[in-house]
Coordinates of C-alpha atoms in Angstrom, one line a residue:
M53 CA 217.5 4.3 231.0
E54 CA 221.8 3.7 230.6
Y55 CA 221.0 4.2 226.7
T56 CA 219.5 7.0 227.0
I57 CA 221.7 8.7 229.2
V58 CA 224.6 7.7 226.8
I59 CA 222.7 9.4 223.6
I60 CA 221.6 12.6 225.4
A61 CA 225.0 13.1 226.2
F62 CA 226.3 12.3 222.7
L63 CA 223.5 14.6 221.5
L64 CA 224.5 17.4 223.7
G65 CA 227.9 16.9 222.9
L66 CA 227.3 17.9 219.4
L67 CA 224.8 20.8 220.0
G68 CA 228.4 22.2 222.8
I69 CA 230.6 22.4 219.8
G70 CA 228.1 24.2 217.7
F71 CA 227.6 26.6 219.8
Y72 CA 231.3 27.2 220.4
V73 CA 232.3 27.1 217.4
S74 CA 229.3 29.5 216.1
K75 CA 231.5 32.3 217.2
K76 CA 233.6 31.8 214.7
I77 CA 231.7 32.1 211.8
K78 CA 231.5 35.7 210.3
N79 CA 230.7 35.6 206.2
E80 CA 229.7 33.0 204.2
E81 CA 232.9 31.6 203.5
D82 CA 233.7 30.8 207.4
F83 CA 229.6 29.1 206.7
W84 CA 230.7 27.3 203.6
I85 CA 234.6 26.1 203.5
A86 CA 235.1 26.8 207.3
G87 CA 237.6 30.1 206.1
R88 CA 240.0 27.6 204.6
G89 CA 241.5 27.1 208.2
L90 CA 240.6 23.1 208.6
G91 CA 244.0 21.3 210.1
I92 CA 244.6 17.9 209.1
I93 CA 242.7 16.8 212.1
P94 CA 239.3 17.6 211.0
L95 CA 239.6 17.3 207.4
I96 CA 240.4 13.2 208.3
G97 CA 237.0 13.8 210.4
S98 CA 235.2 15.2 208.3
Y99 CA 235.6 12.9 205.5
F100 CA 235.6 9.4 207.4
A101 CA 232.7 10.4 209.1
T102 CA 231.1 11.8 206.2
I103 CA 231.7 8.7 204.3
V104 CA 230.4 6.8 207.5
S105 CA 226.9 6.1 207.7
A106 CA 224.9 4.2 209.3
V107 CA 224.1 1.7 206.2
S108 CA 228.1 1.2 206.6
V109 CA 227.9 0.1 210.7
V110 CA 224.8 -1.5 210.3
G111 CA 224.3 -3.0 206.9
Y112 CA 228.3 -4.0 206.8
T113 CA 228.2 -6.2 209.7
G114 CA 225.4 -8.0 208.3
Y115 CA 227.4 -8.3 205.1
Y116 CA 229.9 -9.4 206.9
Y117 CA 228.1 -11.8 208.8
N118 CA 226.4 -13.8 205.8
I119 CA 229.3 -13.9 203.2
G120 CA 232.7 -13.6 205.1
W121 CA 235.8 -12.2 204.5
G122 CA 234.7 -12.3 200.9
G123 CA 233.0 -9.6 201.3
W124 CA 235.9 -6.9 202.8
W125 CA 235.6 -6.0 198.9
N126 CA 232.5 -3.8 199.5
W127 CA 235.4 -0.7 200.9
A128 CA 238.0 -1.6 198.6
G129 CA 236.9 1.3 196.8
T130 CA 236.7 3.8 199.4
A131 CA 240.3 2.7 199.9
M132 CA 240.8 3.5 196.4
T133 CA 239.7 7.1 196.6
S134 CA 241.8 8.0 199.3
L135 CA 244.7 6.6 197.5
I136 CA 244.0 8.7 194.8
C137 CA 243.3 12.1 196.5
A138 CA 246.1 11.9 198.5
F139 CA 248.4 11.2 196.0
W140 CA 246.8 13.4 193.1
F141 CA 243.0 15.4 193.7
A142 CA 243.0 16.6 196.9
A143 CA 245.5 19.3 196.2
R144 CA 244.5 20.0 192.7
I145 CA 241.0 20.8 193.6
R146 CA 241.9 22.6 196.6
R147 CA 244.2 24.4 194.8
F148 CA 241.7 25.3 193.4
G149 CA 240.4 27.1 195.6
K150 CA 236.6 27.8 195.1
V151 CA 233.3 26.9 197.1
T152 CA 231.0 24.0 195.5
L153 CA 231.7 20.8 192.5
P154 CA 229.4 23.6 190.7
D155 CA 232.5 26.0 190.6
Y156 CA 235.3 23.7 189.2
L157 CA 232.6 22.4 186.7
E158 CA 231.8 25.7 185.6
A159 CA 235.3 27.3 185.3
R160 CA 236.4 24.0 182.8
Y161 CA 233.4 23.2 181.0
G162 CA 230.4 26.3 181.3
K163 CA 227.7 28.1 183.4
A164 CA 225.3 25.3 181.4
H165 CA 227.1 21.8 183.1
A166 CA 227.3 24.2 187.2
F167 CA 223.4 24.5 186.5
I168 CA 222.6 20.7 185.6
A169 CA 225.6 19.3 188.2
A170 CA 224.0 22.1 191.3
A171 CA 220.3 20.7 190.0
I172 CA 221.2 17.0 191.1
I173 CA 223.4 17.4 193.6
L174 CA 220.4 19.6 195.7
V175 CA 217.8 17.0 194.9
A176 CA 220.2 14.4 196.2
M177 CA 221.2 16.2 199.4
I178 CA 217.8 17.0 200.2
F179 CA 217.4 13.2 199.9
F180 CA 220.9 12.1 201.8
T181 CA 219.7 14.3 204.7
A182 CA 216.5 12.3 205.1
A183 CA 217.5 9.4 204.3
Q184 CA 220.3 10.0 207.2
L185 CA 217.4 11.1 209.9
T186 CA 215.7 7.9 208.8
G187 CA 218.5 6.0 210.6
S188 CA 218.9 8.6 213.4
A189 CA 215.8 7.5 214.4
A190 CA 215.8 4.3 213.8
V191 CA 219.1 3.5 215.6
V192 CA 216.8 6.5 219.0
T193 CA 213.7 4.2 218.5
T194 CA 215.8 0.7 219.2
A195 CA 218.3 1.8 222.0
I196 CA 215.6 4.4 224.8
G197 CA 211.8 3.5 222.7
M198 CA 210.9 6.5 221.4
E199 CA 208.5 7.2 219.6
K200 CA 209.6 7.0 215.9
N201 CA 208.2 10.9 214.8
L202 CA 209.4 12.3 217.8
A203 CA 212.8 10.6 217.4
I204 CA 212.4 11.9 214.2
L205 CA 212.2 15.7 215.2
L206 CA 215.1 15.4 217.9
C207 CA 218.0 14.1 215.9
G208 CA 216.5 16.8 213.2
A209 CA 216.4 19.2 215.7
V210 CA 220.4 18.5 217.0
F211 CA 221.9 18.4 213.0
I212 CA 220.0 21.7 212.1
I213 CA 221.0 23.7 215.2
F214 CA 224.9 22.4 215.1
T215 CA 224.9 22.6 211.3
V216 CA 223.1 25.8 211.2
M217 CA 225.4 27.7 214.1
G218 CA 228.5 26.4 213.1
G219 CA 228.6 26.0 209.0
M220 CA 231.2 23.5 207.9
E221 CA 233.3 24.2 211.1
S222 CA 231.0 22.6 213.1
V223 CA 230.0 20.2 210.7
A224 CA 233.7 18.8 210.7
W225 CA 234.2 19.6 214.7
T226 CA 231.4 17.7 215.1
D227 CA 232.6 15.4 212.6
V228 CA 235.5 14.9 214.8
L229 CA 233.8 13.8 217.9
C230 CA 231.6 11.0 215.9
T231 CA 235.1 9.3 214.6
F232 CA 235.9 9.2 217.9
V233 CA 232.5 7.5 219.2
I234 CA 232.0 5.0 216.4
L235 CA 235.5 3.8 216.3
I236 CA 235.1 2.8 220.0
G237 CA 231.3 1.6 219.7
V238 CA 232.6 -0.7 216.9
F239 CA 236.0 -1.6 218.6
I240 CA 234.0 -2.2 222.1
L241 CA 231.2 -4.9 219.8
A242 CA 234.5 -6.6 218.1
I243 CA 236.3 -6.3 221.9
V244 CA 233.5 -8.3 223.4
A245 CA 232.7 -10.8 220.6
V246 CA 236.1 -12.1 219.2
G247 CA 236.9 -12.9 222.9
K248 CA 233.1 -14.5 223.5
A249 CA 233.9 -16.3 220.1
G250 CA 237.1 -17.6 221.6
G251 CA 239.8 -15.0 220.0
I252 CA 240.3 -14.6 216.6
A253 CA 242.7 -17.6 215.8
Q254 CA 240.0 -19.8 216.8
I255 CA 237.4 -17.9 215.4
H256 CA 239.3 -18.7 211.4
T257 CA 239.6 -22.4 212.9
T258 CA 236.2 -23.0 213.4
L259 CA 234.7 -21.3 210.3
A260 CA 238.1 -23.2 208.0
Q261 CA 235.9 -26.3 209.8
T262 CA 232.3 -25.4 209.3
K263 CA 232.2 -22.5 207.0
P264 CA 235.3 -22.4 204.6
E265 CA 233.2 -20.0 202.3
F266 CA 234.2 -16.9 204.8
L267 CA 237.8 -17.4 204.3
D268 CA 237.4 -17.0 200.7
P269 CA 238.4 -14.1 198.7
F270 CA 235.3 -14.8 196.7
A271 CA 233.1 -16.1 199.7
G272 CA 233.3 -19.3 197.3
G273 CA 232.0 -18.2 194.2
K274 CA 229.1 -15.8 195.5
M275 CA 231.7 -12.6 194.5
T276 CA 231.8 -12.9 191.4
M277 CA 234.5 -10.4 188.8
G278 CA 231.6 -8.2 188.4
I279 CA 230.7 -7.9 191.8
I280 CA 233.5 -6.9 192.9
V281 CA 234.4 -4.2 189.8
S282 CA 231.0 -2.6 190.7
W283 CA 232.0 -2.2 194.2
I284 CA 236.0 -0.4 193.6
V285 CA 234.3 1.4 190.8
T286 CA 231.2 2.9 192.5
W287 CA 233.0 4.2 195.7
G288 CA 236.5 4.1 193.8
I289 CA 235.5 6.4 190.9
G290 CA 231.8 7.0 191.7
N291 CA 232.7 9.5 195.0
F292 CA 234.3 12.1 192.4
G293 CA 231.0 12.9 191.9
A294 CA 229.4 12.9 195.3
A295 CA 230.1 16.5 195.8
Q296 CA 229.4 15.6 200.1
F297 CA 233.1 14.1 199.7
I298 CA 235.2 16.1 197.4
T299 CA 234.5 19.6 198.4
R300 CA 235.7 19.0 201.4
F301 CA 239.2 19.4 200.2
Y302 CA 237.9 23.1 199.5
S303 CA 238.3 23.6 203.7
A304 CA 241.6 22.6 204.0
K305 CA 244.7 24.9 205.6
S306 CA 247.1 24.0 202.9
P307 CA 246.4 21.7 199.7
E308 CA 249.6 19.8 201.6
D309 CA 247.0 19.4 203.9
A310 CA 244.0 17.9 201.7
A311 CA 246.0 15.8 200.6
I312 CA 248.0 14.4 203.5
S313 CA 244.3 14.3 205.5
Q314 CA 243.3 11.7 203.0
G315 CA 246.8 9.3 203.6
Y316 CA 245.5 9.1 207.1
T317 CA 242.4 8.4 206.2
G318 CA 242.6 6.0 204.7
L319 CA 244.1 4.1 207.5
V320 CA 241.4 5.2 209.4
F321 CA 238.9 3.4 207.9
L322 CA 241.2 0.0 208.3
F323 CA 240.1 1.1 212.2
L324 CA 236.1 0.3 211.3
Y325 CA 236.3 -2.3 208.9
I326 CA 238.6 -4.9 210.0
P327 CA 236.2 -4.2 213.8
L328 CA 233.0 -5.1 211.7
M329 CA 234.3 -7.6 209.9
L330 CA 235.5 -10.0 213.2
A331 CA 232.6 -8.7 215.4
A332 CA 230.5 -10.3 212.2
L333 CA 232.6 -13.6 211.8
A334 CA 231.9 -14.0 215.7
G335 CA 228.4 -13.7 215.7
A336 CA 228.5 -15.3 212.7
I337 CA 229.8 -18.5 215.3
L338 CA 228.1 -17.5 218.1
F339 CA 225.0 -17.2 217.0
P340 CA 224.0 -18.7 213.8
G341 CA 220.7 -18.0 211.4
I342 CA 220.0 -14.3 212.4
K343 CA 217.3 -13.4 210.2
G344 CA 218.1 -10.1 207.9
A345 CA 221.2 -8.6 207.6
D346 CA 219.7 -5.2 209.5
N347 CA 218.7 -7.5 213.0
V348 CA 222.6 -8.8 213.7
T349 CA 224.4 -5.5 214.8
P350 CA 221.4 -5.0 217.4
F351 CA 221.2 -8.5 218.1
L352 CA 224.7 -8.4 218.9
I353 CA 224.2 -5.7 221.0
K354 CA 221.5 -6.8 222.8
E355 CA 223.3 -10.3 224.0
L356 CA 226.7 -9.7 224.2
L357 CA 226.6 -6.0 226.0
N358 CA 226.3 -4.3 229.3
P359 CA 223.8 -1.8 228.8
W360 CA 226.9 1.0 229.0
F361 CA 228.6 -0.4 226.6
G362 CA 225.4 -1.2 225.0
G363 CA 225.0 2.6 224.2
I364 CA 227.7 3.5 223.3
V365 CA 228.2 1.6 220.4
M366 CA 224.0 2.5 219.7
A367 CA 225.9 6.3 219.7
G368 CA 228.4 5.2 217.6
I369 CA 225.4 4.0 215.4
L370 CA 224.1 7.4 216.1
A371 CA 226.9 8.9 215.3
A372 CA 227.8 7.7 212.1
A373 CA 224.5 8.4 210.8
I374 CA 223.8 12.1 211.8
S375 CA 227.3 12.9 210.9
T376 CA 226.8 12.5 207.1
A377 CA 223.8 13.8 207.6
S378 CA 224.5 16.9 208.9
G379 CA 227.7 16.5 205.9
V380 CA 224.9 16.5 203.6
L381 CA 222.1 18.8 205.2
L382 CA 225.3 22.1 204.5
M383 CA 226.3 20.4 201.3
A384 CA 222.2 21.5 200.1
G385 CA 222.2 24.7 201.7
T386 CA 225.6 25.5 200.1
T387 CA 224.7 24.1 196.7
F388 CA 221.1 26.6 196.8
V389 CA 223.2 29.9 198.0
R390 CA 226.6 29.3 196.4
D391 CA 225.2 27.6 193.0
F392 CA 221.3 29.0 192.3
Y393 CA 221.1 32.4 194.2
Q394 CA 224.5 34.0 194.1
K395 CA 225.0 32.9 190.5
F396 CA 221.9 35.5 189.7
Y397 CA 222.6 38.5 192.4
P398 CA 226.6 38.3 192.7
D399 CA 226.3 41.0 194.2
T400 CA 224.7 40.0 197.5
S401 CA 226.5 41.6 200.6
S402 CA 228.7 39.0 202.6
A403 CA 226.4 39.4 205.5
K404 CA 223.3 38.4 203.4
L405 CA 224.9 35.5 202.0
L406 CA 225.5 34.2 205.7
K407 CA 222.4 35.0 207.0
M408 CA 220.2 33.5 203.5
S409 CA 222.9 30.3 203.9
R410 CA 221.7 30.3 207.6
V411 CA 218.2 30.0 206.3
V412 CA 218.2 28.5 203.9
T413 CA 219.9 25.6 205.7
T414 CA 217.3 25.8 208.4
L415 CA 214.4 25.3 205.6
I416 CA 215.9 22.4 203.7
G417 CA 216.4 20.2 207.2
I418 CA 212.6 20.9 208.0
L419 CA 211.9 20.0 204.7
A420 CA 213.9 16.3 205.0
I421 CA 212.2 16.2 208.7
G422 CA 208.6 16.5 206.3
F423 CA 209.9 13.7 204.2
T424 CA 211.3 11.6 207.0
M425 CA 207.4 11.5 208.5
T426 CA 205.4 11.5 205.3
T427 CA 207.4 9.3 202.8
T428 CA 210.3 6.8 204.3
S429 CA 209.9 3.8 201.6
T430 CA 210.0 7.0 198.8
V431 CA 212.8 8.6 200.6
M432 CA 214.7 5.5 200.5
W433 CA 214.2 5.0 197.3
I434 CA 215.2 7.6 195.7
Q435 CA 218.3 8.1 197.8
A436 CA 219.4 4.4 196.9
N437 CA 219.3 5.5 192.9
M438 CA 220.2 9.0 193.2
V439 CA 223.9 7.7 194.1
G440 CA 224.3 6.3 191.3
I441 CA 222.5 9.2 189.0
M442 CA 225.2 11.3 190.6
G443 CA 228.1 9.2 190.1
S444 CA 227.3 8.6 186.4
A445 CA 226.4 11.7 186.0
L446 CA 229.4 13.8 186.8
S447 CA 232.3 11.3 188.2
M448 CA 234.3 11.3 184.8
I449 CA 233.8 15.1 183.8
V450 CA 235.3 15.7 187.3
I451 CA 237.8 13.8 187.0
F452 CA 239.0 14.0 183.2
G453 CA 239.2 17.6 183.6
F454 CA 242.3 17.5 185.7
I455 CA 243.6 14.7 183.4
W456 CA 242.4 15.2 179.6
K457 CA 243.4 19.3 178.2
R458 CA 240.9 18.3 175.2
A459 CA 238.5 17.1 177.4
N460 CA 235.7 20.3 176.6
S461 CA 232.3 21.6 177.5
Q462 CA 230.5 19.7 174.4
G463 CA 232.3 16.9 175.5
A464 CA 231.3 17.5 179.2
M465 CA 227.6 17.9 178.6
A466 CA 227.4 14.5 176.1
S467 CA 228.9 12.8 179.4
M468 CA 226.9 13.9 181.8
I469 CA 223.8 13.1 179.7
V470 CA 225.2 9.3 178.0
G471 CA 226.0 9.2 181.9
I472 CA 222.4 9.3 183.8
A473 CA 220.9 7.7 180.4
T474 CA 223.1 4.5 181.2
A475 CA 222.1 4.6 185.2
V476 CA 218.7 5.1 184.8
I477 CA 218.5 2.3 181.6
W478 CA 220.8 -0.1 184.2
Y479 CA 218.1 0.5 186.8
A480 CA 215.4 -0.4 184.8
L481 CA 217.2 -3.3 183.7
D482 CA 217.1 -4.6 187.4
K483 CA 220.8 -4.3 187.2
P484 CA 221.8 -6.9 184.7
F485 CA 224.9 -9.4 186.1
G486 CA 224.6 -8.0 189.5
W487 CA 226.7 -4.2 188.6
F488 CA 225.6 -1.3 190.1
P489 CA 224.6 1.1 187.7
I490 CA 227.6 3.1 187.8
L491 CA 230.2 0.8 185.9
P492 CA 228.3 0.9 182.6
S493 CA 227.9 4.4 183.0
I494 CA 231.2 5.3 183.7
I495 CA 232.0 2.9 180.5
T496 CA 229.4 5.3 178.6
S497 CA 230.7 8.6 179.7
S498 CA 234.1 8.1 179.1
I499 CA 233.5 7.0 175.5
A500 CA 231.1 9.9 175.2
L501 CA 233.6 12.6 176.7
F502 CA 236.2 11.3 173.8
V503 CA 234.0 11.1 171.1
V504 CA 231.9 14.0 170.4
S505 CA 235.7 16.4 172.5
L506 CA 237.9 15.3 169.6
M507 CA 234.7 15.8 167.4
T508 CA 234.8 19.4 168.1
A509 CA 236.8 22.5 168.8
P510 CA 239.8 22.4 172.1
P511 CA 238.4 24.1 175.3
P512 CA 240.0 27.6 175.6
A513 CA 244.0 28.6 176.1
S514 CA 242.4 30.2 179.1
V515 CA 241.2 27.2 180.4
V516 CA 243.9 25.0 179.7
E517 CA 246.4 27.7 181.0
E518 CA 244.0 27.9 184.6
F519 CA 243.6 23.8 184.6
F520 CA 247.3 22.4 183.1
G521 CA 250.0 26.0 183.2
E522 CA 252.0 26.8 186.2
A523 CA 249.7 28.5 187.9
S524 CA 247.6 25.0 189.1
K525 CA 250.6 23.1 190.0
K526 CA 252.0 25.7 192.8

């Protein structure tokens, strides 16, 4: 009963924010990018809660439980993204000041690049939405015993409603709530678990005697340099090809707010990954031998927490899933209307674009619910592979578009094709050396970009001026 009360209260809180924020939505830009009016706090919450999914909370705790401090390399790439964005990228993309990632690619390289990117992003976002819905429903089913399909409908209805009502403004402020719930949940779990294990110092003393490899940054040889570099590159560089993260900066009030928010976001991530690690290490001492990484967190909640605290932690896991789901759902709806419909019908009125955005977002949400109910394993497989394919295709042309004046349309197209091909081949070879596909893809796509760009004509002077002239620095 306690779990049910906490989770229902959390879901009602999300709907309440959606209703309140919906009054501010007057046109399509309010819906797509919050009227470029988000300050530092909603920017932090929006970026953090979109990156942190249920996999981050449940999966990483289990990962740390089995490998110790060596597993902490898995968030180095996320920290690297925030660092690069804080000092360079966030302000640049905000100054460009459009709506979607394909907008940027069209202006920098051409319409064909934007169309291909939009198609990849749309497919990826639909399956990302379904995958997060699967995670949301699993939390509700585990916590309160609700039948799976009913849980899918409940979670889907909640995040579709508040996303459709308030667009990016709603997503950002519900993400702020989700961020607080996530952090409160993981801190409760960590504090109780560490206390039961005798404190932080005692945990490390015990591990030094019983599992010294847990204190080794290379996990006793389990964390090879290939795996470490893959973690860093996949998220540190690959995130620049992930539209659901990068386009958050368009919503900022100013380039300065976009940059500053990323500096703080990097710090907020510490308040997630440190308690996750400590809870996992305490769990490894208190309850050795838990089978299955995904079972670690539910086991710790059940064994260590009273029902009210357990409900808060479960609400935190649910918040991680729903916040990511709402972000990618909005991205899917925005991509379809902005990058496909509006490109073919540029004179469409603002009122119609807003209405279409809401209708399309609703339909995509319903489609995701259908996928989740009928083809869960297929959804999860496609979602897992689309992460690598999207990053492999887009990350390097996004980054070099702001770095290298000579990068041109032909080079970017070659980079996209080679990046996708490398990722597909790497998947087919079952990820040799334990490398994620984006690692070799970044190498091959960068080579293709440089070679083809240098073999063909430079980009037009107008493009160079837009992205490297004085106006781009203001």
